Coordinates of C-alpha atoms in Angstrom, one line a residue:
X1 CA -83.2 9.2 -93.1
X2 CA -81.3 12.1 -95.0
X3 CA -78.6 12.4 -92.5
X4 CA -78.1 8.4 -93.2
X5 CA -77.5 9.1 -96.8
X6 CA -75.5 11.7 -96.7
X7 CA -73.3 9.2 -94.0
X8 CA -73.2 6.5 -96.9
X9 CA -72.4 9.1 -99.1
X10 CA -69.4 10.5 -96.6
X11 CA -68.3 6.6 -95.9
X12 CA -67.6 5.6 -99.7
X13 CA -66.2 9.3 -100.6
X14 CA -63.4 8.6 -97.6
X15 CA -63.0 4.7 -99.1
X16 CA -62.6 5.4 -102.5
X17 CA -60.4 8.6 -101.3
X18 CA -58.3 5.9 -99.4
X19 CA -58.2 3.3 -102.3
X20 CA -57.0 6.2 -105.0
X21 CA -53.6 6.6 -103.4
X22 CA -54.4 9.7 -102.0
X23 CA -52.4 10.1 -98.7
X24 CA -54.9 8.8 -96.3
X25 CA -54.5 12.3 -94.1
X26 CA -55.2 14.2 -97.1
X27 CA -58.4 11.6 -97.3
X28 CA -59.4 11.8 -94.2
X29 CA -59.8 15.5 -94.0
X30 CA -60.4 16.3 -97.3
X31 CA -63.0 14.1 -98.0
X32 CA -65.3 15.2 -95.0
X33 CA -64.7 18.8 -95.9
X34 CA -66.0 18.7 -99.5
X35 CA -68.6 15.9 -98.5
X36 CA -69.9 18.7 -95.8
X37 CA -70.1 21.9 -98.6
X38 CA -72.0 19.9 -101.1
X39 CA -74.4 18.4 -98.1
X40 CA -74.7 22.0 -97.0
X41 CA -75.7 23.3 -100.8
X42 CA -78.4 20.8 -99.8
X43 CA -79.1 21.7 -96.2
X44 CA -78.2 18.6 -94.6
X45 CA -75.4 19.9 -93.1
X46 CA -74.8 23.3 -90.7
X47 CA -71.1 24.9 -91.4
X48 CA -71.2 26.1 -88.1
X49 CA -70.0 22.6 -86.6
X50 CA -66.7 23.9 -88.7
X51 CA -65.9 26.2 -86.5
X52 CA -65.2 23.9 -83.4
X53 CA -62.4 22.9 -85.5
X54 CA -59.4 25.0 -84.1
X55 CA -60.2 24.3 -80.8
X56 CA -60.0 21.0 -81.3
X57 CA -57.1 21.1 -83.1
X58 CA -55.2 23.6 -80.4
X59 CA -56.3 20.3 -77.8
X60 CA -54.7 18.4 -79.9
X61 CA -51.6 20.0 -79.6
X62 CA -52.2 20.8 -76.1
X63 CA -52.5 17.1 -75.1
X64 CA -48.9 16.6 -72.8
X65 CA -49.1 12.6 -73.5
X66 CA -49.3 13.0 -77.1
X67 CA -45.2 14.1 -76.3
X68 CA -44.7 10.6 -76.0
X69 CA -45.3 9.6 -79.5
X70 CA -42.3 11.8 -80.8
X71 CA -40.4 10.5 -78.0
X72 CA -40.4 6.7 -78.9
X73 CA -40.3 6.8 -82.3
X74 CA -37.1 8.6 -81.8
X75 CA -35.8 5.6 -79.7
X76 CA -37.3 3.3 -81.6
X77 CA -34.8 4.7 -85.1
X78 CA -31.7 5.3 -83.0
X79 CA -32.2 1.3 -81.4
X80 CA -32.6 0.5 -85.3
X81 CA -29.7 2.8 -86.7
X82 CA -27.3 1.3 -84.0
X83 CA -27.8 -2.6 -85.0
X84 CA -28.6 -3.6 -81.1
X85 CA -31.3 -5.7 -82.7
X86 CA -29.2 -7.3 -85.2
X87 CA -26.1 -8.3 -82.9
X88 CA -28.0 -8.9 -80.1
X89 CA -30.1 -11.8 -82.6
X90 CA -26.6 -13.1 -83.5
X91 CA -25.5 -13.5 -80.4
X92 CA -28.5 -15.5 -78.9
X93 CA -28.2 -17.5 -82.0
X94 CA -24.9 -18.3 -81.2
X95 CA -26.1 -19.3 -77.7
X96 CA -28.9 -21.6 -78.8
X97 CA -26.5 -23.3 -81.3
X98 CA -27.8 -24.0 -84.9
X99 CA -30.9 -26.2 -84.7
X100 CA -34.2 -25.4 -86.6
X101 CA -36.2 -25.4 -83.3
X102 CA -33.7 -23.5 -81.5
X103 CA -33.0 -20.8 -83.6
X104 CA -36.4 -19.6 -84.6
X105 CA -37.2 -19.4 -80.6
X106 CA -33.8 -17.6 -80.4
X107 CA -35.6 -14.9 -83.4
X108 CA -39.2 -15.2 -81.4
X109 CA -37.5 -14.3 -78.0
X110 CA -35.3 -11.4 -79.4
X111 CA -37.9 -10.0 -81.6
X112 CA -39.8 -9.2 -78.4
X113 CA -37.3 -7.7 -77.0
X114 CA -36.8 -5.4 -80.1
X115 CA -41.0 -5.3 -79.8
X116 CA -40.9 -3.7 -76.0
X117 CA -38.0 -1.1 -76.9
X118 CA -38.9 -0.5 -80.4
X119 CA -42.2 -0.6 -81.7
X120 CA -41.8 0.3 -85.6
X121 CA -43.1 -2.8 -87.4
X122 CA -41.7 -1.9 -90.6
X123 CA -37.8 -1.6 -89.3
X124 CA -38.2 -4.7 -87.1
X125 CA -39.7 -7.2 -90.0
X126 CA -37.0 -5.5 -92.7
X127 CA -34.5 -6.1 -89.8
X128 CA -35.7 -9.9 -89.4
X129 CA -36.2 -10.4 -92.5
X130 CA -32.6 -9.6 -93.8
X131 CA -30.9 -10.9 -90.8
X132 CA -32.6 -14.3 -89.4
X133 CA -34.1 -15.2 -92.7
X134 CA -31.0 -16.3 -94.4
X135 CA -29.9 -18.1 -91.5
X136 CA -33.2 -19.9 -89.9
X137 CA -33.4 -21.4 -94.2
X138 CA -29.5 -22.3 -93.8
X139 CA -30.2 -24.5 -90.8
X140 CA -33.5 -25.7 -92.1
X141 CA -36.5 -24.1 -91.0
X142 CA -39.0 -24.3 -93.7
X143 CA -39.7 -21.2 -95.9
X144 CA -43.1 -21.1 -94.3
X145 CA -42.6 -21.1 -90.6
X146 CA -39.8 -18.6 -91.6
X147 CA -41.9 -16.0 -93.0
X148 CA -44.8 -16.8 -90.8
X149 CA -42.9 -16.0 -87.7
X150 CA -41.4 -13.2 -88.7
X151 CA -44.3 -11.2 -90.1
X152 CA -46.4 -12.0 -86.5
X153 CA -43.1 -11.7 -84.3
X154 CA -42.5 -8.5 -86.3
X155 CA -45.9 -7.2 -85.3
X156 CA -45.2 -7.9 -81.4
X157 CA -44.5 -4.0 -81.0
X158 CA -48.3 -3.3 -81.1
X159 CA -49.4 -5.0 -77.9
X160 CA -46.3 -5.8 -76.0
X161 CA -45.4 -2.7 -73.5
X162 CA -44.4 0.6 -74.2
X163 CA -46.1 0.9 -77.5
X164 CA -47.1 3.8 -79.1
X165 CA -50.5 2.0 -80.3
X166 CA -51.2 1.4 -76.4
X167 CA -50.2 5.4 -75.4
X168 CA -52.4 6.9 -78.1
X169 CA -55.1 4.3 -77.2
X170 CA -54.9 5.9 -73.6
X171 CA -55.5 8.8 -74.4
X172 CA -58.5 8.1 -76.3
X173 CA -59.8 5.6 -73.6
X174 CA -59.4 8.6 -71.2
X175 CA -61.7 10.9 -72.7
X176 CA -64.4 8.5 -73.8
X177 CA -64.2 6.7 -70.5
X178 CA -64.9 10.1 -68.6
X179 CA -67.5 11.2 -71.7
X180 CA -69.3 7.5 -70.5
X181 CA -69.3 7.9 -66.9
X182 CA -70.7 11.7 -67.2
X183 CA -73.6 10.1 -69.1
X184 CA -73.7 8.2 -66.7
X185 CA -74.1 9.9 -63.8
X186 CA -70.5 9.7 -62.8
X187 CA -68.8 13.0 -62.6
X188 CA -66.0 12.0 -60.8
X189 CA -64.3 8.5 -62.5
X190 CA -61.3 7.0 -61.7
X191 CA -58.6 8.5 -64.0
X192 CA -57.6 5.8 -67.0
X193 CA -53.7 6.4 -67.9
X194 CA -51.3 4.8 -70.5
X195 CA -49.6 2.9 -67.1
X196 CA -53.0 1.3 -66.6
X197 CA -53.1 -0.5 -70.0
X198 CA -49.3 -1.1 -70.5
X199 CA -49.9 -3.2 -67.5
X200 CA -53.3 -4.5 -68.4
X201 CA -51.6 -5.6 -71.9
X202 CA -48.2 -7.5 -70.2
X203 CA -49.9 -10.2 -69.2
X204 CA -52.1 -10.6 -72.9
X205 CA -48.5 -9.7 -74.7
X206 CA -46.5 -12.5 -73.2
X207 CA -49.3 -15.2 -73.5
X208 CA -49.2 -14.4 -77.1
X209 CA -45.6 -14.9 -77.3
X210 CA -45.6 -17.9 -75.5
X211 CA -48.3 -19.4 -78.0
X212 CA -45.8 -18.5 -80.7
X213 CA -43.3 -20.5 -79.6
X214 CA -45.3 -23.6 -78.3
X215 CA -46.8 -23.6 -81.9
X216 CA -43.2 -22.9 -83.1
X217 CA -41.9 -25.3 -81.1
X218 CA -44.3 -28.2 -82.0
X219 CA -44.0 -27.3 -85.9
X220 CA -40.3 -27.9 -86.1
X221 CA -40.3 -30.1 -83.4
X222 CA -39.0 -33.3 -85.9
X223 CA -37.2 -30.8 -88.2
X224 CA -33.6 -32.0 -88.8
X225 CA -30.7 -29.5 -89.3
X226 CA -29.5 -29.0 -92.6
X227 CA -26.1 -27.9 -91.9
X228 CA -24.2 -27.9 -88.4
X229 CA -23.2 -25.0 -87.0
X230 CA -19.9 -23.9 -87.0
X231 CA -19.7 -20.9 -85.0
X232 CA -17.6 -20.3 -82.2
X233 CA -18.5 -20.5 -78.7
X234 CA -19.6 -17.3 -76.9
X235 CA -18.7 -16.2 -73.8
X236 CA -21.1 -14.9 -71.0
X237 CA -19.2 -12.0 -71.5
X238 CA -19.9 -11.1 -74.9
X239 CA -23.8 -12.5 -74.3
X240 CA -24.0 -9.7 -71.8
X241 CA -22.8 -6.9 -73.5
X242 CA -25.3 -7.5 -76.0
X243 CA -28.2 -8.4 -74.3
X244 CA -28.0 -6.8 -71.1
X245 CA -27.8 -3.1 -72.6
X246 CA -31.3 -3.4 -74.1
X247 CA -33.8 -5.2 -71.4
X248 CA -32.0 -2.9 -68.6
X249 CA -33.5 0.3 -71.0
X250 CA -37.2 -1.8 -71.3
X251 CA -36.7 -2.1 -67.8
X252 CA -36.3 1.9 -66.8
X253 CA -38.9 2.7 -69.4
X254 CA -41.6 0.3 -68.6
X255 CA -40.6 0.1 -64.9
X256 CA -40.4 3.5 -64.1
X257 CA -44.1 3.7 -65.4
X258 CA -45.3 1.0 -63.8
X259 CA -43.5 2.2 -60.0
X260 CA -45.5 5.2 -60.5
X261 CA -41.9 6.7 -60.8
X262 CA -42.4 8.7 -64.2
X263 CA -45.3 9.8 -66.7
X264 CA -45.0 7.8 -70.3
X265 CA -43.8 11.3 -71.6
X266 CA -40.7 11.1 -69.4
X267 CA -40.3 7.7 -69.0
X268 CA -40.2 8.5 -73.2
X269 CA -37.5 10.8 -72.1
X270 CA -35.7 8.3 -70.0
X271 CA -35.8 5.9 -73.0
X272 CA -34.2 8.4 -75.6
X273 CA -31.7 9.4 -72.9
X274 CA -31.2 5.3 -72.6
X275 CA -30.6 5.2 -76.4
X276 CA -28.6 7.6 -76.9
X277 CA -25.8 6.1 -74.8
X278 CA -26.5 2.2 -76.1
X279 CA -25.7 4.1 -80.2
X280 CA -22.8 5.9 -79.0
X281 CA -21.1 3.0 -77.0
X282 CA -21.6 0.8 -80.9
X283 CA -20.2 3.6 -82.6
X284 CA -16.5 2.5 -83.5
X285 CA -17.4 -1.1 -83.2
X286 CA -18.6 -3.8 -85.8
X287 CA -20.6 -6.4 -85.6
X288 CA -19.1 -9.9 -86.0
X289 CA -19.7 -11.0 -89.2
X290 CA -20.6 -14.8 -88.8
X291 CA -21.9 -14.6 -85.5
X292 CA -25.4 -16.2 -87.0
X293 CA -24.9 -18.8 -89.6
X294 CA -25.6 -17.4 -92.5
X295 CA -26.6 -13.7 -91.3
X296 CA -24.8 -11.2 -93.7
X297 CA -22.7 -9.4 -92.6
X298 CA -23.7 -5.5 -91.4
X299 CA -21.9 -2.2 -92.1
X300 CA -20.2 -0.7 -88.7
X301 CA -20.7 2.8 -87.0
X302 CA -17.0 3.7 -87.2
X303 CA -16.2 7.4 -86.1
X304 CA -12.3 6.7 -86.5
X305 CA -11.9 6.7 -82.9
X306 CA -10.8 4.2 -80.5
X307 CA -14.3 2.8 -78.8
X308 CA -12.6 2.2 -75.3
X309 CA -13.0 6.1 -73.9
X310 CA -16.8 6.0 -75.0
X311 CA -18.0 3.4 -73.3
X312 CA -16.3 4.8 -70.4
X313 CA -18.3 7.5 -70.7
X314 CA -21.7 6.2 -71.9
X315 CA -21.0 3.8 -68.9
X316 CA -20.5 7.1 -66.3
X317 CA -23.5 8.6 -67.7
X318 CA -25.5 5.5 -68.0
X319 CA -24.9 5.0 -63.8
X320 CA -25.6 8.5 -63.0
X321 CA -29.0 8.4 -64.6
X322 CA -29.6 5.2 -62.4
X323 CA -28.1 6.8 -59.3
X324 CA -30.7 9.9 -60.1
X325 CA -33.6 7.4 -60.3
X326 CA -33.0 5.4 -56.7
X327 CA -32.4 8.7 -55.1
X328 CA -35.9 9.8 -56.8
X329 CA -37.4 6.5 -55.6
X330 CA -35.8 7.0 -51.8
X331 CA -36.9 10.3 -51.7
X332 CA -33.1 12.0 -51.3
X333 CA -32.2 14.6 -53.2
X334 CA -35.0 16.9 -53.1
X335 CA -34.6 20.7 -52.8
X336 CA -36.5 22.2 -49.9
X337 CA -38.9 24.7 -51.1
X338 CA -40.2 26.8 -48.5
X339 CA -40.9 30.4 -48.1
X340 CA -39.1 31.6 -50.7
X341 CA -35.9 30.0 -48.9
X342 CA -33.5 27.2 -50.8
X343 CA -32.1 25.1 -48.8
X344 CA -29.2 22.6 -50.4
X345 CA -28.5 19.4 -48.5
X346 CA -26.1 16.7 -48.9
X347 CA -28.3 14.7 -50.9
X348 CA -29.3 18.0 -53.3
X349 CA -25.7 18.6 -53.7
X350 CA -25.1 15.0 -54.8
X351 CA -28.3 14.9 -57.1
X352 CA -27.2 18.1 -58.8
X353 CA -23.6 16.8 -59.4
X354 CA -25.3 14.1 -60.9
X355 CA -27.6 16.0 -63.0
X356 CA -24.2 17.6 -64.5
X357 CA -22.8 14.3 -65.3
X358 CA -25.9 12.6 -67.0
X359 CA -26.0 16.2 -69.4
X360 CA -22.9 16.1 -70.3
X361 CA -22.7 12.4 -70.7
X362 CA -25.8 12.9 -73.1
X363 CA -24.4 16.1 -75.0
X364 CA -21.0 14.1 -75.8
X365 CA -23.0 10.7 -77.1
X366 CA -25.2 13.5 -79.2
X367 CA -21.9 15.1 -80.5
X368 CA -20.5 11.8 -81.2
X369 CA -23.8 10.6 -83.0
X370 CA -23.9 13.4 -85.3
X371 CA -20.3 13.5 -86.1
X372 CA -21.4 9.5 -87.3
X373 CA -24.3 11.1 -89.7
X374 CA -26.8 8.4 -86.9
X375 CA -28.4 11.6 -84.7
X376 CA -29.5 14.1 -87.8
X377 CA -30.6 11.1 -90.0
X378 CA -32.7 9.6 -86.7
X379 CA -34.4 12.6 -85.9
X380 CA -35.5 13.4 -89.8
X381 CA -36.9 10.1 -90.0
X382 CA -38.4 10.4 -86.6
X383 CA -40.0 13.9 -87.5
X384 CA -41.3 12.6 -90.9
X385 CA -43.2 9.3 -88.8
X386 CA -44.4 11.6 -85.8
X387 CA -45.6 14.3 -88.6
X388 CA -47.7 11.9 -90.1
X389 CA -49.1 10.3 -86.9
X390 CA -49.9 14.2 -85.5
X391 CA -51.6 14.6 -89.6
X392 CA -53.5 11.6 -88.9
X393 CA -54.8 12.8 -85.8
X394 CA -55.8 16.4 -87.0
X395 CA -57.3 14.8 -90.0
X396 CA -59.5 12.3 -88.1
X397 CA -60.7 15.1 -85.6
X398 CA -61.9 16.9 -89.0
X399 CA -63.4 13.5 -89.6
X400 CA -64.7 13.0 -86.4
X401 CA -66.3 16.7 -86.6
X402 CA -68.7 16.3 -89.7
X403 CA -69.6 12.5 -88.9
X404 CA -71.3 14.1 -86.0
X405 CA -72.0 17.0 -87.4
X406 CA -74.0 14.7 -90.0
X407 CA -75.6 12.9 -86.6
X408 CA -73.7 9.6 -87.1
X409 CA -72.9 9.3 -83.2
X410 CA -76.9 9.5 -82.5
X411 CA -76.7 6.8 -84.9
X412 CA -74.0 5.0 -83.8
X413 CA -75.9 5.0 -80.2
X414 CA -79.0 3.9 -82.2
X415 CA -77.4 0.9 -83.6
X416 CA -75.1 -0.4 -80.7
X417 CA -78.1 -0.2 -78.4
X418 CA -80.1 -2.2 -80.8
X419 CA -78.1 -5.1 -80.9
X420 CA -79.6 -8.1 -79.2
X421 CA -77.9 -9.2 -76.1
X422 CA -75.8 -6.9 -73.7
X423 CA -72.4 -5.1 -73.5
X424 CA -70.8 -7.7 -74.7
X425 CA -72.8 -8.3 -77.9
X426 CA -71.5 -4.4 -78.4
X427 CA -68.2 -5.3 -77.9
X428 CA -67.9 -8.2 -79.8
X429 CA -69.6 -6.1 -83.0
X430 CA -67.4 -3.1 -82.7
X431 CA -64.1 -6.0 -82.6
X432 CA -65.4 -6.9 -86.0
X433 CA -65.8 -3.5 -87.3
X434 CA -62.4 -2.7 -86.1
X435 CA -61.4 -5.8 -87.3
X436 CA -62.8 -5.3 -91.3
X437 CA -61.3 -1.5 -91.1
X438 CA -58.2 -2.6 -90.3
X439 CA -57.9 -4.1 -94.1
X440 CA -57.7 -1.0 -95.5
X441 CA -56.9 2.0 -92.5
X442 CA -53.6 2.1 -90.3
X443 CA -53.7 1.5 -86.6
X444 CA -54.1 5.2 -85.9
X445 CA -56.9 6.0 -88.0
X446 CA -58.5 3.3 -86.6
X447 CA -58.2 4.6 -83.0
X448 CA -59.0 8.0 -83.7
X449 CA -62.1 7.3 -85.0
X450 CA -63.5 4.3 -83.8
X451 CA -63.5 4.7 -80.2
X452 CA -64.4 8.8 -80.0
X453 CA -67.6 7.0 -81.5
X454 CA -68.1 4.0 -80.0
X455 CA -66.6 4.6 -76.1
X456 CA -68.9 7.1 -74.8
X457 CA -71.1 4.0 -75.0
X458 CA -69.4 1.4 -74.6
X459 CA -67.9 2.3 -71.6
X460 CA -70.5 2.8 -69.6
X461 CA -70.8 -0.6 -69.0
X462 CA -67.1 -2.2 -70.0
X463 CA -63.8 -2.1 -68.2
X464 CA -61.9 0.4 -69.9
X465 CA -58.3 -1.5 -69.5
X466 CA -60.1 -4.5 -70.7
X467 CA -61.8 -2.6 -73.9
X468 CA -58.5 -1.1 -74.7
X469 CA -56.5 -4.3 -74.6
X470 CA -59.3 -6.1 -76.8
X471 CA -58.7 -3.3 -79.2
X472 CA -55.3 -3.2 -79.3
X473 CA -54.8 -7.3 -79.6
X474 CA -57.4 -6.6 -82.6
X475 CA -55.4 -3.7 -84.4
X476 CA -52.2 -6.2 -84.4
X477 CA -54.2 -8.8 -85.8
X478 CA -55.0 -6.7 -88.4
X479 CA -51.6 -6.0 -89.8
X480 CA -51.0 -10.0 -90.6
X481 CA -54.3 -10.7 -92.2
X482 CA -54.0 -11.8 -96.0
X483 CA -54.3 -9.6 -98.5
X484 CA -53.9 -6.1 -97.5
X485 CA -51.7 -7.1 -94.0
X486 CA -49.1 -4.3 -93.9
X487 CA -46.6 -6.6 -92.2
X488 CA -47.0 -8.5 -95.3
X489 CA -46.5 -5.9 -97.5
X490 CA -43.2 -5.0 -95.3
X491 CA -41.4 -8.9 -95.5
X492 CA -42.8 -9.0 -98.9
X493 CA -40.3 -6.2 -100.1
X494 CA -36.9 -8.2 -98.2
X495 CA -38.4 -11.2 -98.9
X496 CA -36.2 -13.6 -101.6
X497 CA -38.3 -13.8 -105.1
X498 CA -38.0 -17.4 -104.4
X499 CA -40.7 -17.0 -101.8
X500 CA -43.8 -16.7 -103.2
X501 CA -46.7 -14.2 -102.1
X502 CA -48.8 -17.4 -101.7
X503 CA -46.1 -19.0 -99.6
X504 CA -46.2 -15.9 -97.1
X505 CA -50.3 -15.8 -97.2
X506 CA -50.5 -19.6 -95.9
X507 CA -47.6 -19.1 -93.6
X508 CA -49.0 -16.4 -91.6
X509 CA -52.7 -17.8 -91.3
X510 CA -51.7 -20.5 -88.3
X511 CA -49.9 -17.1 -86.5
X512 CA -53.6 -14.8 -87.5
X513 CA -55.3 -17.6 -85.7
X514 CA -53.3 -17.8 -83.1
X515 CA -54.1 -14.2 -82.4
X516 CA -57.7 -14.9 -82.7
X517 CA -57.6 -17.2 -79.9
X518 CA -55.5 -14.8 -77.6
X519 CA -58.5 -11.8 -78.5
X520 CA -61.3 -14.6 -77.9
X521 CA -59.2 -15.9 -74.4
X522 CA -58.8 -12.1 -73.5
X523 CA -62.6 -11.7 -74.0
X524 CA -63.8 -14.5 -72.1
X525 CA -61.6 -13.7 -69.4
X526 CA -61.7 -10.3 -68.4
X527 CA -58.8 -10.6 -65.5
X528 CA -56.5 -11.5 -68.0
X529 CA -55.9 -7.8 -68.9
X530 CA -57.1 -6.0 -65.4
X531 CA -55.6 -7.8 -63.2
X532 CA -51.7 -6.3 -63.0
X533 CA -53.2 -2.8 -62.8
X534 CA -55.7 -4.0 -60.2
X535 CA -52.5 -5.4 -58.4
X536 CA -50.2 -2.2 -59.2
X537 CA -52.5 0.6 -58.9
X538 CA -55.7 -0.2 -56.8

């Protein structure tokens, strides 16, 4: 009974540390540390369970998939800092012509595009915001189903594949998975990796989308267009210059993950290689300025030099790094180790003269960048958002450490096992904490917390690509719901004053709902989310 005081006592310290504007990784390790001295002036609490601190901390750091994280979010700002989002909007905007209907599916389609090679919610709904906005009202679209599909479209990044939400989520799953199958009796489970739920969550991902736009589609279905669009026709040409660049990169990220081809740290390697050639080949050129009816118009990356010579070379590079990944997949290429003997064959020699090209490609587009002021001001930004994810993680271990050091995973065990029903009553209970935490704590918080505590139980009994998908369909839900919604905080600030908060509260409840009924379809049909990895991995 103590040790249950003392965790109410540790719960509404971290929630009014969270609430006082305190950065919530200063909360979250603070708070448990001065909540644990006074408990010990008490002795409620041993300081010894302190001391486990640097080791888990030095895991931490140790943990290869975490590399990832860095990794994307570097892509993820360089994809941003290079306007591929915005020109590739304007150009499909252009294609679908200027009607209401047709140009908020145009913003739906491309924003999960930016969603599977991005990820960073705030860039993308800033992005949308400032570039479809202006355009979707010009033609029509009410003010409502504007701002309600760009604060859930916006949010896409969380569950559609590669996301960072889904890689730190596997690693998580991992360890409780194997924690729950030890208690189990199971000392030797099946390994969960981050290629097992970006597969599981396709499948969830796209059905989510495609609700969007039937709801979309049906809502503006008999909404006339206010203007007619003027712009000029665009060639298949141009289409695929925009376009094509950017699903061919999801394609050797996700793909090479999903053919078994590359870990998510270096398919994250193959990605930032991938961007760095699509921001150097934009450097030099603009944008077109009225390519989207009413889209303003977006400053250029001009170097002062001629574009043509670049994208020869970003185009050389870009086809060695393929060339290097079919010889990888045909098994070519591959230096014969044996006895202390090299041997170089045809195929070595052609892989290494490859090698030499895609470096050199890379270090010219990384030369070119920075001369721009694009590579130095992407990788401070990128440092400043990994820093604070790798904070959040250390800080949450800390937190982690005195909740059980105050017994809270004995009682978390207590109270999950004492729910009427099965699994699935679990399940559906820790949904609705995650749910109700997600009001006031960010998506990694929330998974460095939660499922340490809850998994080793869970998991026992649930599928861990299913439980993970559930999770991670329930963290995006979080970041629309009204009031404290961080997507809404993020359109709110490029939002028109003529748009009221209220507006953007009501327009985003039919998208919250429709997310509901994804997590609730997901949960009542398990195949939904195991299936692909089933098919793809055994």
């Amino acid at each position: 009974m103590v040790e249950h005081i003392w965790l109410i006592i540790l719960g509404l310290s971290l929630l009014g540390g969270i609430l006082s504007g305190v950065p919530v990784m200063l909360a979250l390790s603070g708070v448990p540390v001065l909540v644990a001295f006074l408990a010990a002036g008490f002795g409620a609490f041993d300081l010894s369970f302190l001391q486990a601190y640097p080791q888990r901390a030095y895991g931490v750091m140790q943990n290869s998939l975490l590399l990832a994280v860095p990794l994307f979010v570097l892509m993820g700002v360089l994809l941003e800092r290079s306007q591929v989002a915005e020109r590739t909007l304007m150009q499909v905007g252009r294609l679908l012509g200027g009607s209401p209907r047709a140009l908020a599916l145009s913003v739906l389609l491309i924003s999960t595009l930016i969603a599977a090679s991005t990820g960073i919610i705030g860039a993308t709904i800033v992005m949308l915001g400032m570039i479809s906005l202006p355009a979707m009202r010009r033609v029509g679209v009410p003010d409502g189903t504007a701002s309600g599909l760009i604060c859930a479209a916006g949010t896409l990044g969380q569950i559609i594949p590669p996301s960072i939400v889904l890689i730190l989520l596997g690693d998580q799953v991992s360890n409780a998975y194997l924690d729950a199958q030890q208690r189990a009796g199971n000392f030797a489970p099946d390994a969960v990796t981050v290629g097992d739920l970006f597969a599981g969550a396709l499948l969830p991902g796209l059905v989510l989308v495609g609700l969007y736009g039937i709801y979309v589609s049906i809502r503006l279905a008999r909404t006339p267009a206010l203007v007619k669009d003027k712009t000029p026709d665009i060639s298949i040409w141009d289409l695929a210059r925009e376009v094509l660049p950017p699903i061919l990169l999801i394609l050797a990220v996700l793909g090479s993950i999903l053919a078994g081809v590359a870990t998510p740290t270096e398919a994250a390697a193959i990605g930032v290689a991938g961007t760095l050639l699509i921001t150097a080949s934009r450097v030099g050129s603009a944008p077109d300025k009225e390519a989207l009816p009413g889209a303003p118009s977006q400053p250029a990356l001009d170097l002062g030099h001629a574009p043509g010579w670049l994208r020869h070379v970003t185009t050389v590079t870009a086809l060695a790094g393929f060339a290097l990944v079919v010889l990888r997949l045909t098994g070519v290429g591959r230096v014969n180790l044996s006895a202390a003997d090299l041997t170089m064959g045809a195929g070595s020699m052609l892989a290494l003269g490859l090698t030499v090209v895609l470096v050199l490609g890379l270090i010219v587009a990384v030369l070119v960048l920075t001369q721009a002021g694009v590579f130095g001001a992407a990788l401070g930004q990128a440092a400043r958002v990994s820093g604070m994810i790798f904070g959040i993680i250390l800080a949450a271990s800390m937190l982690s450490l005195v909740f059980r050091g105050f017994g809270g995973d004995v009682w978390v065990h207590e109270l999950l096992t004492g729910l009427p029903g099965d699994h699935r009553t679990m399940l559906l209970f820790t949904l609705l904490v995650i749910f109700a935490m997600g009001f006031v704590l960010e998506f990694v918080e929330i998974v460095f917390i939660v499922i340490p505590l809850v998994g080793p139980i869970l998991l026992q009994d649930v599928d861990p690509v299913w439980f993970a998908v559930l999770v991670a369909l329930n963290l995006q839900t979080s970041f629309l719901t009204p009031p404290f919604g961080f997507a809404l905080f993020y359109y709110r600030s490029t939002a028109p004053a003529d748009i009221s908060t209220g507006t953007i509260y009501r327009a985003v409840i039919p998208f919250v709902l429709i997310q509901v009924v994804t997590l609730g379809v997901v949960f009542l049909w398990p195949p939904l989310a195991t299936w692909l990895p089933n098919v793809l991995f055994g």
